[in-house]
mmCIF file of C-alpha atoms (C1' of nucleotides) in Angstrom:
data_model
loop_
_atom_site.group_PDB
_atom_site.id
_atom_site.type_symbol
_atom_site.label_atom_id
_atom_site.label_comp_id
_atom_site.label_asym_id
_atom_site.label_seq_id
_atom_site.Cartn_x
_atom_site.Cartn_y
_atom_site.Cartn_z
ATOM 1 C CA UNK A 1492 41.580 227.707 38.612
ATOM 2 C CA UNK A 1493 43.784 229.584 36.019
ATOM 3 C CA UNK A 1494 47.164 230.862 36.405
ATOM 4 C CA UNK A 1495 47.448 234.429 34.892
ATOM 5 C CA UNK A 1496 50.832 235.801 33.938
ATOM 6 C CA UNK A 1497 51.093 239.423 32.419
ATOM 7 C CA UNK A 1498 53.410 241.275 30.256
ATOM 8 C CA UNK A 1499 54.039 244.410 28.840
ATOM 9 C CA UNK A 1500 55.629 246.062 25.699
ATOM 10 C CA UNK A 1501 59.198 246.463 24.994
ATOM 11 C CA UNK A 1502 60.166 249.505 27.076
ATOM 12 C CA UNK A 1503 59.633 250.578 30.992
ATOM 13 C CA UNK A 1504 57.974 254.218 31.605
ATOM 14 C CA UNK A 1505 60.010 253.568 35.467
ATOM 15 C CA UNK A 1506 63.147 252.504 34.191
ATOM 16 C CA UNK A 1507 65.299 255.616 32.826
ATOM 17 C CA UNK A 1508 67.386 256.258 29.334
ATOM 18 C CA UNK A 1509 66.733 252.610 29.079
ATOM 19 C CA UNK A 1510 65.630 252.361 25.690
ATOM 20 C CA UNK A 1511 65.917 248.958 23.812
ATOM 21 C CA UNK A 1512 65.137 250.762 20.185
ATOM 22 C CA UNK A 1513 67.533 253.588 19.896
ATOM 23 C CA UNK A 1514 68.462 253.857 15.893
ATOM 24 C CA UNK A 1515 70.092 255.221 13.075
ATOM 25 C CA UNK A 1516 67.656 255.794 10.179
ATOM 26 C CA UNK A 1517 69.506 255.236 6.717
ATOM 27 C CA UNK A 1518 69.161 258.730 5.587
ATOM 28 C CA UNK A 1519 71.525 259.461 8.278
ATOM 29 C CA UNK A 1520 73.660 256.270 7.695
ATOM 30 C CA UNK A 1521 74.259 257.124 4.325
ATOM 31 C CA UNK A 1522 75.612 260.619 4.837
ATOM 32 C CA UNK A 1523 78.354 258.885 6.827
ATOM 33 C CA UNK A 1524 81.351 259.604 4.476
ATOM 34 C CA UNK A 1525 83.097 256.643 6.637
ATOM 35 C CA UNK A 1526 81.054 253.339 6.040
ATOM 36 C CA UNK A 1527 83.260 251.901 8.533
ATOM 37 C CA UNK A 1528 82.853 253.878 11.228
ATOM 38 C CA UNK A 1529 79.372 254.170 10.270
ATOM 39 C CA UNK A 1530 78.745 250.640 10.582
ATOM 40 C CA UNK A 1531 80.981 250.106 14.183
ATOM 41 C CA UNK A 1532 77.952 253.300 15.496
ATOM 42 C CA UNK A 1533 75.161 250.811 14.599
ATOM 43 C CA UNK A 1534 77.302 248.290 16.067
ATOM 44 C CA UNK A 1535 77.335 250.155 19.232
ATOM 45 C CA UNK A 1536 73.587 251.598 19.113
ATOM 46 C CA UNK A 1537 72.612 247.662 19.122
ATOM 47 C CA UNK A 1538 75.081 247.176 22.191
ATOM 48 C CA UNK A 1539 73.492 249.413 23.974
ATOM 49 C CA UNK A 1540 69.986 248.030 22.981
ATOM 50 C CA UNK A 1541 70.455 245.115 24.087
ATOM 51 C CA UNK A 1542 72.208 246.145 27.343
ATOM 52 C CA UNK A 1543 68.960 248.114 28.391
ATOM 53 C CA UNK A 1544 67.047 245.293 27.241
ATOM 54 C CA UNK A 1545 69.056 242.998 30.008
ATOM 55 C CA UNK A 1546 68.591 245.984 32.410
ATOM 56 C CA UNK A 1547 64.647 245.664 31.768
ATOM 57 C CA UNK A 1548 64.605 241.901 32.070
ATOM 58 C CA UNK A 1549 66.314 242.787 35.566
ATOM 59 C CA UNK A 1550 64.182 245.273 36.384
ATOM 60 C CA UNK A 1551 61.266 242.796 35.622
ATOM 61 C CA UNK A 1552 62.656 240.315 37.688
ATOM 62 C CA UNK A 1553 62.627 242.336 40.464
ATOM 63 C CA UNK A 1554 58.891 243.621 40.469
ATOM 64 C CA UNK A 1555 58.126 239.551 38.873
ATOM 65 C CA UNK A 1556 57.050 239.818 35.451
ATOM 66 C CA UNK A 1557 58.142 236.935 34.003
ATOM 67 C CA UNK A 1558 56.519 238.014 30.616
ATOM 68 C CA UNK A 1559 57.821 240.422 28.126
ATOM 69 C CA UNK A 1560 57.998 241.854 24.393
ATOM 70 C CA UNK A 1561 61.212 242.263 22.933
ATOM 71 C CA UNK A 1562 61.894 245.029 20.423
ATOM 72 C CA UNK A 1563 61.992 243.996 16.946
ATOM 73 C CA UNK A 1564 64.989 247.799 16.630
ATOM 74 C CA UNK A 1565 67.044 245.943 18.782
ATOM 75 C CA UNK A 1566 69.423 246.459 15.671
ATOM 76 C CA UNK A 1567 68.980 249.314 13.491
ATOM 77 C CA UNK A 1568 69.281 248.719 9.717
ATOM 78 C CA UNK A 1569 69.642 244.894 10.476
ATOM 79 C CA UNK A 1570 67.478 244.075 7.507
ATOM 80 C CA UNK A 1571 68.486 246.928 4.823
ATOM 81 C CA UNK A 1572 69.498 246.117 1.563
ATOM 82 C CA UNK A 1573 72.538 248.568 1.635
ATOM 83 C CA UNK A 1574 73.941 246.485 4.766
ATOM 84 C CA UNK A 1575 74.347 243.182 2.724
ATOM 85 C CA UNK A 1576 76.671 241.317 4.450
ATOM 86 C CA UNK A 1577 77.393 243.006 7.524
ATOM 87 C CA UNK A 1578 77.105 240.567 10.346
ATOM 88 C CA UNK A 1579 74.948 242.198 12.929
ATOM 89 C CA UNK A 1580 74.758 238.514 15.031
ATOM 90 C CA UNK A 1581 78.583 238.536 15.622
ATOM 91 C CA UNK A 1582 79.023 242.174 16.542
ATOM 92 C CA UNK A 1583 76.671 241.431 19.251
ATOM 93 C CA UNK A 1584 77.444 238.628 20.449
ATOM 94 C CA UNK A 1585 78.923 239.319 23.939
ATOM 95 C CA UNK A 1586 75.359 241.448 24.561
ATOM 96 C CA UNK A 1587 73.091 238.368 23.234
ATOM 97 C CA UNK A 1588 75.062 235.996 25.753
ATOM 98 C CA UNK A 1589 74.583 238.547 28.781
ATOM 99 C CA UNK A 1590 70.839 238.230 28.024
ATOM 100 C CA UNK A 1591 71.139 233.748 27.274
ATOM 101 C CA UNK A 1592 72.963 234.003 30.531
ATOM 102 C CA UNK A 1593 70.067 235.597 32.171
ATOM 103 C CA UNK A 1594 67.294 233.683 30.679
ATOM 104 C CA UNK A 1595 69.520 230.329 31.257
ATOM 105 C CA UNK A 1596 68.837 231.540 34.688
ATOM 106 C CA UNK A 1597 65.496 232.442 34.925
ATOM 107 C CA UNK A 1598 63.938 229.891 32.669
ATOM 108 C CA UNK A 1599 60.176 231.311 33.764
ATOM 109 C CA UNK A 1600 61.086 233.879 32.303
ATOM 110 C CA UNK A 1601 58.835 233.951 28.632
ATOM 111 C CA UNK A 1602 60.567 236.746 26.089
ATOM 112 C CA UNK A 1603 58.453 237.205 22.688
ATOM 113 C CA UNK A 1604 58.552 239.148 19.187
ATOM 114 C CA UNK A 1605 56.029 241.078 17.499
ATOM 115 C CA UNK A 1606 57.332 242.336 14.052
ATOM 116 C CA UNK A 1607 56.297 245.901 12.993
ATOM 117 C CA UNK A 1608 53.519 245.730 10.468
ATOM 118 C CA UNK A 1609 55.646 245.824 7.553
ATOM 119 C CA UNK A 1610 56.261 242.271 7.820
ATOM 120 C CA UNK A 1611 53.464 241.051 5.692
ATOM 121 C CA UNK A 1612 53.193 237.404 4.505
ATOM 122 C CA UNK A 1613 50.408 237.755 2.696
ATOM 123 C CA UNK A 1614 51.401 240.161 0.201
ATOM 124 C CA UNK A 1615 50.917 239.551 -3.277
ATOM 125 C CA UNK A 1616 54.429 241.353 -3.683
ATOM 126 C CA UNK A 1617 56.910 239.387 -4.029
ATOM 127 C CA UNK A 1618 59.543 241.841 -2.670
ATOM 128 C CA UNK A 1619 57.416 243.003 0.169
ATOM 129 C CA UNK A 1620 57.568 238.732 0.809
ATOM 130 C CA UNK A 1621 61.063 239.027 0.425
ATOM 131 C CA UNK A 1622 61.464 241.308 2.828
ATOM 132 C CA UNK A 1623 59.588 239.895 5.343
ATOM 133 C CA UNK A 1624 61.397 236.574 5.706
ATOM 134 C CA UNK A 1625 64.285 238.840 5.806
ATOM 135 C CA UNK A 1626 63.066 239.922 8.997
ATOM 136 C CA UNK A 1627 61.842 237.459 10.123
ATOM 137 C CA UNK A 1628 65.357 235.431 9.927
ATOM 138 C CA UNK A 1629 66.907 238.853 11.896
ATOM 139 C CA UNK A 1630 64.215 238.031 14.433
ATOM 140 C CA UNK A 1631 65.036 234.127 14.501
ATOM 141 C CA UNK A 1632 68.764 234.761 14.905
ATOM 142 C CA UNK A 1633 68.466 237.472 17.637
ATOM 143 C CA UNK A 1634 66.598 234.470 19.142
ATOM 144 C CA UNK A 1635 68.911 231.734 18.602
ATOM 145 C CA UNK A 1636 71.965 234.160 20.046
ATOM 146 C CA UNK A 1637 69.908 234.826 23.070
ATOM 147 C CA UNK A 1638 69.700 230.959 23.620
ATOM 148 C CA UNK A 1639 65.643 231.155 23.315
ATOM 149 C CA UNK A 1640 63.910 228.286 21.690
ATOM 150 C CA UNK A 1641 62.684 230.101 18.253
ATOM 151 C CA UNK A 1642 59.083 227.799 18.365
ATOM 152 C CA UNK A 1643 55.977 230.196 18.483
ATOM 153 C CA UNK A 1644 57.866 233.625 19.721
ATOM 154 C CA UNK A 1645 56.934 235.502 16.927
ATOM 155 C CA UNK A 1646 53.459 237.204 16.750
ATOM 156 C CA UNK A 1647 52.150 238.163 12.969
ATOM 157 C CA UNK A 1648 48.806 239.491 11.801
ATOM 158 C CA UNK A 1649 47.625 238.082 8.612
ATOM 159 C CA UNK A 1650 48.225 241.182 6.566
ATOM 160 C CA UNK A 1651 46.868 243.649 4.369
ATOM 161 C CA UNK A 1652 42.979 242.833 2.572
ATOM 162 C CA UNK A 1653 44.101 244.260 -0.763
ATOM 163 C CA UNK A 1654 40.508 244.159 -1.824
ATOM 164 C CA UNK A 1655 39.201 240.515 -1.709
ATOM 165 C CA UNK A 1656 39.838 239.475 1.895
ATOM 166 C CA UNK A 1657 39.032 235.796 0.430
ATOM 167 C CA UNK A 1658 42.068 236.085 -2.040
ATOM 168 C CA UNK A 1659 43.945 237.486 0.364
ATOM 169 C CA UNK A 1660 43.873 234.061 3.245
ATOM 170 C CA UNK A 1661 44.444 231.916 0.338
ATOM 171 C CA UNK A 1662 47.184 234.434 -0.847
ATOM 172 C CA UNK A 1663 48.748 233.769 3.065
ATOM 173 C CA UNK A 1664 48.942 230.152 2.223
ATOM 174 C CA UNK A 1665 50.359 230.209 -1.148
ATOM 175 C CA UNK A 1666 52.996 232.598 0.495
ATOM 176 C CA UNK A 1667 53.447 230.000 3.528
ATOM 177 C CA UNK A 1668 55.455 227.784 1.114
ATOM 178 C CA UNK A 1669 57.588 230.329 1.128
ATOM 179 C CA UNK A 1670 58.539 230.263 4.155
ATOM 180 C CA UNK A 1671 61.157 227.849 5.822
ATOM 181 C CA UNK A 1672 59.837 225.537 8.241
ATOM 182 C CA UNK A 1673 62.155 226.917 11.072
ATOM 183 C CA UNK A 1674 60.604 230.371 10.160
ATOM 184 C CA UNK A 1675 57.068 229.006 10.243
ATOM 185 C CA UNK A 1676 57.916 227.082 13.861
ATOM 186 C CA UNK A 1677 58.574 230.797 15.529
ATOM 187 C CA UNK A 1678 55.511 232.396 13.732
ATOM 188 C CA UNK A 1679 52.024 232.348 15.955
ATOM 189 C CA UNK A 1680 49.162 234.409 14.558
ATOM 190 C CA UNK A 1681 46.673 237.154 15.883
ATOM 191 C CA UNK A 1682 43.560 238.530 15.146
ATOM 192 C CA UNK A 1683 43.692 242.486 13.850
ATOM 193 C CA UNK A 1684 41.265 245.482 14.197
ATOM 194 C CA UNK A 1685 40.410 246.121 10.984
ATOM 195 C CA UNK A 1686 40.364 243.091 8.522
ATOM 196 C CA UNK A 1687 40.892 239.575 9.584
ATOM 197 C CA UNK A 1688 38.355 238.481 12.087
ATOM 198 C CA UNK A 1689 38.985 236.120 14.985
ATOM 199 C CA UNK A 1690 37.259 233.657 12.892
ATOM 200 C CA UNK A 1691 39.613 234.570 9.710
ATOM 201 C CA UNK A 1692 42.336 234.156 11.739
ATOM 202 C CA UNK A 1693 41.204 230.798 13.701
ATOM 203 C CA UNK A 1694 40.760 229.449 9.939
ATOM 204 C CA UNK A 1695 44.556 230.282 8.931
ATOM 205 C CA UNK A 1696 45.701 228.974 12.284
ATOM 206 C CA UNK A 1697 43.978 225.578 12.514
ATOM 207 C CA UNK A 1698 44.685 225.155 8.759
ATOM 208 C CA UNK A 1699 48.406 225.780 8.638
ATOM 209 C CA UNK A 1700 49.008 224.658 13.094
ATOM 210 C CA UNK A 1701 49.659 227.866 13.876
ATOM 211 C CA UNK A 1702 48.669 229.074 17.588
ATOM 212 C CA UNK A 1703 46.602 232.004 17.462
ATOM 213 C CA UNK A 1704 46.500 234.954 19.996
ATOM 214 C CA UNK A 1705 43.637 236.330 20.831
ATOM 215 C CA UNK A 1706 43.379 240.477 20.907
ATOM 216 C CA UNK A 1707 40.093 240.954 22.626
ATOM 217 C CA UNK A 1708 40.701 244.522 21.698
ATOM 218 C CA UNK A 1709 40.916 243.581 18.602
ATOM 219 C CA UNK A 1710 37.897 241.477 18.717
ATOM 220 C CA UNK A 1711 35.631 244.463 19.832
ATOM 221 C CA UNK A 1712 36.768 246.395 17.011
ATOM 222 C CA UNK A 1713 36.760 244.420 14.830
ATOM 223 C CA UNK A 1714 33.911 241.277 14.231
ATOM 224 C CA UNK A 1715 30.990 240.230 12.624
ATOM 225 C CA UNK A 1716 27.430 239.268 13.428
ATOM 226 C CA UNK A 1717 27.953 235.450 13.838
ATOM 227 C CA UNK A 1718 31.210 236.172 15.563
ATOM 228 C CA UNK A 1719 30.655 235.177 19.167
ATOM 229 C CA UNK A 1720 34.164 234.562 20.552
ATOM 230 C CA UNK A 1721 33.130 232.014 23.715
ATOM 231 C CA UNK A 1722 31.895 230.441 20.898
ATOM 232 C CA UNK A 1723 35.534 229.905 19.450
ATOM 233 C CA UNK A 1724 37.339 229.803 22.277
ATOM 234 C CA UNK A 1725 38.257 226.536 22.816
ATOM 235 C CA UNK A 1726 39.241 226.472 19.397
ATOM 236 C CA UNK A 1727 41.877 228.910 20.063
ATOM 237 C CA UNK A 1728 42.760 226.851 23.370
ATOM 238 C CA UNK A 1729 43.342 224.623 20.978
ATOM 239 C CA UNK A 1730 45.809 225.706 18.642
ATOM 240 C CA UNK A 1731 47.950 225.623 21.395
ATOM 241 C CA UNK A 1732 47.871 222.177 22.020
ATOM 242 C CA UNK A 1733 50.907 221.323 20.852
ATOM 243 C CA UNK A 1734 52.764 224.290 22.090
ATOM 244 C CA UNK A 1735 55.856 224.288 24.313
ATOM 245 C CA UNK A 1736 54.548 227.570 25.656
ATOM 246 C CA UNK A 1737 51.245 228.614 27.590
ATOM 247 C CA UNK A 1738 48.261 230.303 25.083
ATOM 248 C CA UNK A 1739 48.779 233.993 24.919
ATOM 249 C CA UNK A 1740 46.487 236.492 24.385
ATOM 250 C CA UNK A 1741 46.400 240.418 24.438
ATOM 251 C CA UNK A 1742 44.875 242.360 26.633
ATOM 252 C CA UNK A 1743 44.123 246.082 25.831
ATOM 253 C CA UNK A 1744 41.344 248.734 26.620
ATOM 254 C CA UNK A 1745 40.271 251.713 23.745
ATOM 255 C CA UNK A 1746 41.733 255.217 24.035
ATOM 256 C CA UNK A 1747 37.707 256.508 23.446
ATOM 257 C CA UNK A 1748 35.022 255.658 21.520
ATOM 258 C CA UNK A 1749 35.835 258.130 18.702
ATOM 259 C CA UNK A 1750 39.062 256.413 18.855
ATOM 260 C CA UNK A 1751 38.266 253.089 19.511
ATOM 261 C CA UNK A 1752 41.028 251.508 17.896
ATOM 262 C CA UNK A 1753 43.695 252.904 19.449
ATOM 263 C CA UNK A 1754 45.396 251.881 22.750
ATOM 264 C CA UNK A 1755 44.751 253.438 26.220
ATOM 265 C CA UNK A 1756 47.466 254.687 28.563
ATOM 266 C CA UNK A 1757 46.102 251.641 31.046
ATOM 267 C CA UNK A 1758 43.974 248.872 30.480
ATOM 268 C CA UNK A 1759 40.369 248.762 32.015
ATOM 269 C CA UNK A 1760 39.703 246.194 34.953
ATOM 270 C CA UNK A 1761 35.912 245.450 35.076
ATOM 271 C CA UNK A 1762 36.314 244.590 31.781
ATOM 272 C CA UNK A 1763 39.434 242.372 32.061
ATOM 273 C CA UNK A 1764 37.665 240.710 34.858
ATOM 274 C CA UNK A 1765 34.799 239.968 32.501
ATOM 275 C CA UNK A 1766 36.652 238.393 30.200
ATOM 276 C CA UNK A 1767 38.905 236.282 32.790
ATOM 277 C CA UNK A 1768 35.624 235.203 34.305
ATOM 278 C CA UNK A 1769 34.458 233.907 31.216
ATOM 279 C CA UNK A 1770 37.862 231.627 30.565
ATOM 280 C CA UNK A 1771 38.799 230.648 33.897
ATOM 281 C CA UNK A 1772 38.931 226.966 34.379
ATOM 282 C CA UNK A 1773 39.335 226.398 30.461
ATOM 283 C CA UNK A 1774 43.339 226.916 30.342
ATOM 284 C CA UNK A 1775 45.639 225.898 33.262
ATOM 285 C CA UNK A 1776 47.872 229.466 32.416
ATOM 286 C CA UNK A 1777 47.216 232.556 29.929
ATOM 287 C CA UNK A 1778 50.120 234.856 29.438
ATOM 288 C CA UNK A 1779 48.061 238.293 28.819
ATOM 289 C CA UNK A 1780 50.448 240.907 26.871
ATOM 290 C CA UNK A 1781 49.686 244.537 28.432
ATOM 291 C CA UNK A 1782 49.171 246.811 25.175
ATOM 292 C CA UNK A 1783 48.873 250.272 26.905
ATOM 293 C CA UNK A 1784 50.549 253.097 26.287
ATOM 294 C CA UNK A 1785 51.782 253.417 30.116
ATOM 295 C CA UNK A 1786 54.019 249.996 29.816
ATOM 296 C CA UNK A 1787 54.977 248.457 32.835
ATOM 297 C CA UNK A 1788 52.990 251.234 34.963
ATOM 298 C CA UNK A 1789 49.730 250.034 33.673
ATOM 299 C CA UNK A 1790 50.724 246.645 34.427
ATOM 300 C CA UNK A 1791 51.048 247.679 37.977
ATOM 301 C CA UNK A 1792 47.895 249.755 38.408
ATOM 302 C CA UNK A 1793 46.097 246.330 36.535
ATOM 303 C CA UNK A 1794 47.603 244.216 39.354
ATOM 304 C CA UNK A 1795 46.541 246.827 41.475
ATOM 305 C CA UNK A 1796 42.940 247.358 40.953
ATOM 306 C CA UNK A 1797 42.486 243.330 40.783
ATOM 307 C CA UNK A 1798 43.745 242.611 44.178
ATOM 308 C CA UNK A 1799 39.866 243.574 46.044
ATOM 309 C CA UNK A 1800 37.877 241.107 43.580
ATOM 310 C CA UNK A 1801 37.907 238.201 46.281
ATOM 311 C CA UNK A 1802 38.040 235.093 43.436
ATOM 312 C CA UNK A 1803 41.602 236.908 42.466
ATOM 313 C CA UNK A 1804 44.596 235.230 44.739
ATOM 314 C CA UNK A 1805 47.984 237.313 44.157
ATOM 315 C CA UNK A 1806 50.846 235.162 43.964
ATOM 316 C CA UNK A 1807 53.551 238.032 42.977
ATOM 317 C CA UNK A 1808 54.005 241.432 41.195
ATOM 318 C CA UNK A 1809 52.942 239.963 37.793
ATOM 319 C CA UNK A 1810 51.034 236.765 38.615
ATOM 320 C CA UNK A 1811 47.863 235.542 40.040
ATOM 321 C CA UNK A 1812 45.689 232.897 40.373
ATOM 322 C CA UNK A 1813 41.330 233.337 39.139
ATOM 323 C CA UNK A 1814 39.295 230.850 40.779
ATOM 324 C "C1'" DT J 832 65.855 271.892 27.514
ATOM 325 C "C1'" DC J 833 61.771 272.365 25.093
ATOM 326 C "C1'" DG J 834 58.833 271.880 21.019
ATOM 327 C "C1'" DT J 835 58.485 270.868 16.059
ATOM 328 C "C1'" DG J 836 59.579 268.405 12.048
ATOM 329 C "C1'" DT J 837 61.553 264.127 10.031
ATOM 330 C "C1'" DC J 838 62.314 259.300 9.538
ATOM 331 C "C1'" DA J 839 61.279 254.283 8.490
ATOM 332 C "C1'" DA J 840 57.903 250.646 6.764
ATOM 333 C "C1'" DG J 841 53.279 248.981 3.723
ATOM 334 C "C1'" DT J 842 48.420 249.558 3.207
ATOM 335 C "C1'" DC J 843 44.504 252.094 2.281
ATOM 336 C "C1'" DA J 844 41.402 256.023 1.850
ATOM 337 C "C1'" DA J 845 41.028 260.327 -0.291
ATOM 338 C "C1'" DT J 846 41.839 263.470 -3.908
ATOM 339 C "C1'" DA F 749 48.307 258.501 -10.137
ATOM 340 C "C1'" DT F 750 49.720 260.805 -6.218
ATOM 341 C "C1'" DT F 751 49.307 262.279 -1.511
ATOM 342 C "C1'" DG F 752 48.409 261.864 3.298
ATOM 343 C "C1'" DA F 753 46.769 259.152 7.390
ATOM 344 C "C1'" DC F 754 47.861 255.543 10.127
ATOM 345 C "C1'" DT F 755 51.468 254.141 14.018
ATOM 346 C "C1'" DT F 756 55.426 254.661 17.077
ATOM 347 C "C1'" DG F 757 59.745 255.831 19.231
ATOM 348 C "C1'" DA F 758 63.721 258.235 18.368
ATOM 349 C "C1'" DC F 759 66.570 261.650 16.330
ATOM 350 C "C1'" DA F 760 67.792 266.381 14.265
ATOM 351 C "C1'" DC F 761 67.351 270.981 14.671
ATOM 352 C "C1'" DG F 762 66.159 275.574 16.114
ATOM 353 C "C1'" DA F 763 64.555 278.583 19.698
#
DNA sequence: TCGTGTCAAGTCAAT
DNA sequence: ATTGACTTGACACGA
């Protein structure tokens, strides 16, 4: 028997004007003839962020999903060069203690990161590095302010192929010792659609103990010959071992075959039930992240369309049991 | 209030 | 060498 929790992306399609990524783009910051005031509006843009992201943990609570991706534009400009120290962590403060408050009381309640794909530590760039630890620390102190354990909330790809795919996995671990070890505890690793295989991936994770997710999505799009992913998935299982958190994977369907790599507005059941069929038994809990395009709604209508396969036992709105 | 264009980021394919 | 596609949500602007 396997405990399945799900999750969905950042923002609810039900909830209204409750958007946790509401920004200023610097082309409009700069115009600002007042840098002060300019800086107390992104100051209050990440208020309000944050206050609809409490308001979608809440609403989450009510329909049970325990599982959920935070928005890495919780605050806008956060990371740019021509905000140099401005303190975005104390100006928000009061809103990251709301949210500890909640998740001090609802400690079932798993909240993750998944960087835009920008953040590159692969890069042979040394400024494109630069920048990505950046953000990553913004993403490790939003963390720490919301009272969340930093360890393995931080999903990455591996990064751009630049040409020699080879060159470019060693190029991730010559970058690694880069990055601080309290940076590398939050980071966990996934699988993409285009360049690193599950098996790429599975290489960088076991070698540097990093858990990997598995995109199954991403697997379909994106694998070779000898790839057979029951044949690796205990390895992934694996890299979790030592986790304080339950494996994760993501669960997505395609938007067509012509456009196979992009992300339907809901995710297909027969073939989630495939795959759970497949893993059930081999983890005690998966946390399955709901890529679609509908959010929360196609979280529903996947609980939803489960419920009449008789070895699927509900146990709330996001949760069930496979046996 | 609706639709269209712009904005950010880095990589990569196309010209 | 430069441009546009890719991706995504939000904002600016004009009708």
């Amino acid at each position: 028997m396997t405990l399945v929790r799900l999750g969905y992306v950042a923002m609810s399609v039900h909830l209204e004007n409750a958007s946790p990524s509401k920004t200023m783009t610097y082309t409009r910051f700069s115009k600002l003839d007042d840098r002060d005031a300019a800086i107390r509006k992104l100051e209050q843009i990440a208020e309000t962020n944050l206050h609809n992201c409490l308001r979608l943990l809440r609403h989450n609570l009510a329909h049970d999903i325990a599982f959920f991706r935070l928005s890495s534009k919780l605050v806008p400009l956060a990371t740019h060069p021509d905000l140099k120290g401005w303190d975005y962590i104390q100006s928000v403060q009061s809103s990251l203690e709301e949210i500890q408050k909640f998740l001090t009381r609802n400690t079932n309640v798993r909240v993750d990161f998944h960087p835009d794909h920008f953040v590159l530590l692969n890069s042979p760039g040394p400024d494109v590095l630069k920048n990505s630890i950046k953000s990553l620390r913004m993403h490790y102190r939003l963390l720490q302010g919301m009272g969340v354990n930093p360890e393995h909330r931080c999903v990455l790809h591996v990064g751009g192929g630049y040409g020699d795919k080879e060159k470019a996995l060693e190029q991730f671990i010559h970058n690694w010792a880069f990055v601080s070890p309290d940076l590398q505890s939050m980071i966990i690793l996934e699988n993409d659609d285009k360049v690193f295989t599950l098996s790429d991936t599975l290489y960088l994770s076991e070698k540097l103990a990093v858990p990997m997710v598995f995109d199954y999505h991403h697997y379909l799009a994106n694998h070779t010959e000898s790839e057979n992913w029951r044949e690796d998935w205990e390895r992934v299982v694996q890299t979790w071992d030592s986790s304080t958190v339950p494996v994760k994977m993501h669960i997505s369907s395609p938007k067509s075959d012509k456009q196979f790599r992009a992300h339907s507005d809901y995710v297909d059941s027969a073939m989630f039930m495939d795959f759970l069929r497949e893993i059930k038994g081999t983890v005690s809990q998966i946390d399955c992240m709901i890529e679609a395009k509908q959010k929360d709604a196609a979280l529903f209508k996947l609980m939803d369309d489960i419920q009449k396969y008789p070895e699927i036992e509900i146990v709330d709105g996001g949760c069930f049991h496979i046996t």
